[in-house]
CSV table of C-alpha atoms in Angstrom, one decimal:
chain,number,residue,atom,x,y,z
A,1,MET,CA,0.2,0.1,0.2
A,2,GLU,CA,1.5,3.4,-1.0
A,3,THR,CA,1.6,6.1,1.3
A,4,THR,CA,0.1,9.5,0.4
A,5,ARG,CA,3.6,11.0,0.2
A,6,GLN,CA,4.4,8.3,-2.3
A,7,GLN,CA,1.3,8.7,-4.4
A,8,LYS,CA,2.0,12.8,-4.5
A,9,ILE,CA,5.7,11.9,-5.4
A,10,ALA,CA,4.7,9.3,-8.1
A,11,LYS,CA,2.1,12.0,-9.6
A,12,GLN,CA,4.8,14.6,-9.8
A,13,ILE,CA,7.3,12.6,-11.4
A,14,GLN,CA,4.6,11.4,-14.0
A,15,LYS,CA,3.8,15.0,-14.7
A,16,ASP,CA,7.6,16.1,-14.9
A,17,VAL,CA,8.5,13.1,-17.1
A,18,ALA,CA,5.7,13.7,-19.5
A,19,GLU,CA,6.7,17.5,-19.6
A,20,ILE,CA,10.4,16.4,-20.3
A,21,PHE,CA,9.1,14.4,-23.1
A,22,GLN,CA,7.2,17.1,-24.6
A,23,LYS,CA,10.0,19.8,-24.2
A,24,GLU,CA,13.4,18.4,-24.4
A,25,GLY,CA,12.9,14.7,-25.5
A,26,ALA,CA,11.6,15.1,-28.9
A,27,PRO,CA,14.7,13.5,-30.1
A,28,ILE,CA,14.2,10.6,-28.1
A,29,VAL,CA,10.6,9.8,-28.9
A,30,ARG,CA,11.1,11.0,-32.8
A,31,GLY,CA,7.4,11.1,-34.1
A,32,SER,CA,5.8,8.7,-31.9
A,33,LEU,CA,3.1,9.5,-29.1
A,34,VAL,CA,4.6,8.6,-25.7
A,35,THR,CA,2.2,8.8,-22.8
A,36,VAL,CA,3.3,8.2,-19.2
A,37,SER,CA,0.6,6.1,-18.0
A,38,ALA,CA,1.8,5.3,-14.5
A,39,VAL,CA,4.8,5.8,-12.0
A,40,ARG,CA,5.4,3.3,-9.1
A,41,ILE,CA,8.0,4.6,-6.6
A,42,SER,CA,9.6,2.6,-3.6
A,43,PRO,CA,9.0,3.4,-0.2
A,44,ASP,CA,12.4,4.9,0.2
A,45,PHE,CA,11.9,6.9,-2.9
A,46,SER,CA,15.0,5.6,-4.3
A,47,TYR,CA,13.7,3.7,-7.2
A,48,ALA,CA,10.9,4.7,-9.5
A,49,LYS,CA,9.0,2.4,-12.2
A,50,ILE,CA,7.6,4.7,-15.1
A,51,TYR,CA,5.1,3.0,-17.3
A,52,VAL,CA,4.9,4.2,-20.9
A,53,SER,CA,2.7,3.4,-23.5
A,54,ILE,CA,3.5,4.2,-27.2
A,55,PHE,CA,2.0,4.8,-30.3
A,56,PRO,CA,2.4,3.4,-33.1
A,57,PHE,CA,2.9,0.2,-31.3
A,58,GLU,CA,5.3,-0.9,-34.2
A,59,GLN,CA,7.9,1.6,-32.9
A,60,SER,CA,7.6,0.6,-29.4
A,61,GLY,CA,10.8,-1.6,-29.2
A,62,GLU,CA,12.8,1.2,-30.9
A,63,VAL,CA,11.3,3.9,-28.5
A,64,MET,CA,12.0,1.5,-25.3
A,65,LYS,CA,15.9,1.4,-26.4
A,66,ARG,CA,16.2,5.1,-27.0
A,67,LEU,CA,14.6,5.6,-23.6
A,68,GLU,CA,17.0,3.1,-21.9
A,69,HIS,CA,19.8,4.6,-23.6
A,70,GLN,CA,18.9,8.2,-22.8
A,71,ASN,CA,17.8,7.2,-19.1
A,72,TRP,CA,20.9,9.6,-17.8
A,73,PHE,CA,19.3,12.5,-19.8
A,74,ILE,CA,15.8,12.0,-18.3
A,75,ARG,CA,16.8,11.5,-14.7
A,76,ARG,CA,19.1,14.4,-14.6
A,77,ALA,CA,16.0,16.5,-16.2
A,78,LEU,CA,13.8,15.0,-13.6
A,79,GLY,CA,16.3,15.8,-10.7
A,80,GLN,CA,16.3,19.6,-11.7
A,81,ARG,CA,12.5,19.5,-11.3
A,82,LEU,CA,12.7,17.4,-8.1
A,83,ARG,CA,15.4,19.1,-6.6
A,84,ASN,CA,13.3,21.1,-3.8
A,85,GLN,CA,11.1,18.1,-3.1
A,86,LEU,CA,13.6,15.0,-2.6
A,87,LYS,CA,17.0,14.4,-1.3
A,88,ASN,CA,17.8,12.2,-4.0
A,89,VAL,CA,16.6,11.6,-7.5
A,90,PRO,CA,15.2,8.0,-7.6
A,91,GLU,CA,16.7,5.6,-10.2
A,92,ILE,CA,14.3,5.2,-13.0
A,93,GLN,CA,13.3,2.3,-15.2
A,94,PHE,CA,10.9,2.5,-18.0
A,95,LEU,CA,8.4,-0.2,-18.7
A,96,LEU,CA,6.2,-0.6,-21.7
A,97,ASP,CA,2.1,-0.4,-20.7
A,98,ASP,CA,0.9,-2.4,-23.5
A,99,SER,CA,-2.7,-2.2,-22.6
A,100,LEU,CA,-3.8,-0.1,-25.5
A,101,GLU,CA,-2.4,-2.7,-27.5
A,102,TYR,CA,-4.1,-5.4,-25.9
A,103,ILE,CA,-7.7,-3.7,-26.0
A,104,GLU,CA,-7.1,-3.4,-29.9
A,105,HIS,CA,-6.1,-6.8,-30.2
A,106,ILE,CA,-9.3,-8.0,-28.1
A,107,GLU,CA,-11.4,-5.4,-30.5
A,108,GLN,CA,-9.9,-7.1,-33.5
A,109,ALA,CA,-10.8,-10.6,-32.1
A,110,LEU,CA,-14.4,-9.6,-31.3
A,111,LYS,CA,-14.9,-8.2,-35.0
A,112,GLU,CA,-13.7,-11.5,-36.3
A,113,ASP,CA,-16.4,-13.2,-34.7
């Protein structure tokens, strides 16, 4: 169960990472629509899992590789935004949220019947 502070910090990280993708991360996402769907943070605020959904789905593998390669850049930009709220910037890991792709797959299966 997440504490209220964890939830607040997770929402702030979600907002800030989305803003980083919009303003500074154009070379990273390169024409794909990347949405930060959720953030889970450890109780000691040292580790954050950032779930992203990517459209079009075909580019998700390539975009995930670029996100992992540019992890240091995103973490540094996040640290500049969170410096007054957290003592240390959490280690970040990007995970693919493929729920939209799953929904589309189910819709296609239902249309075929």
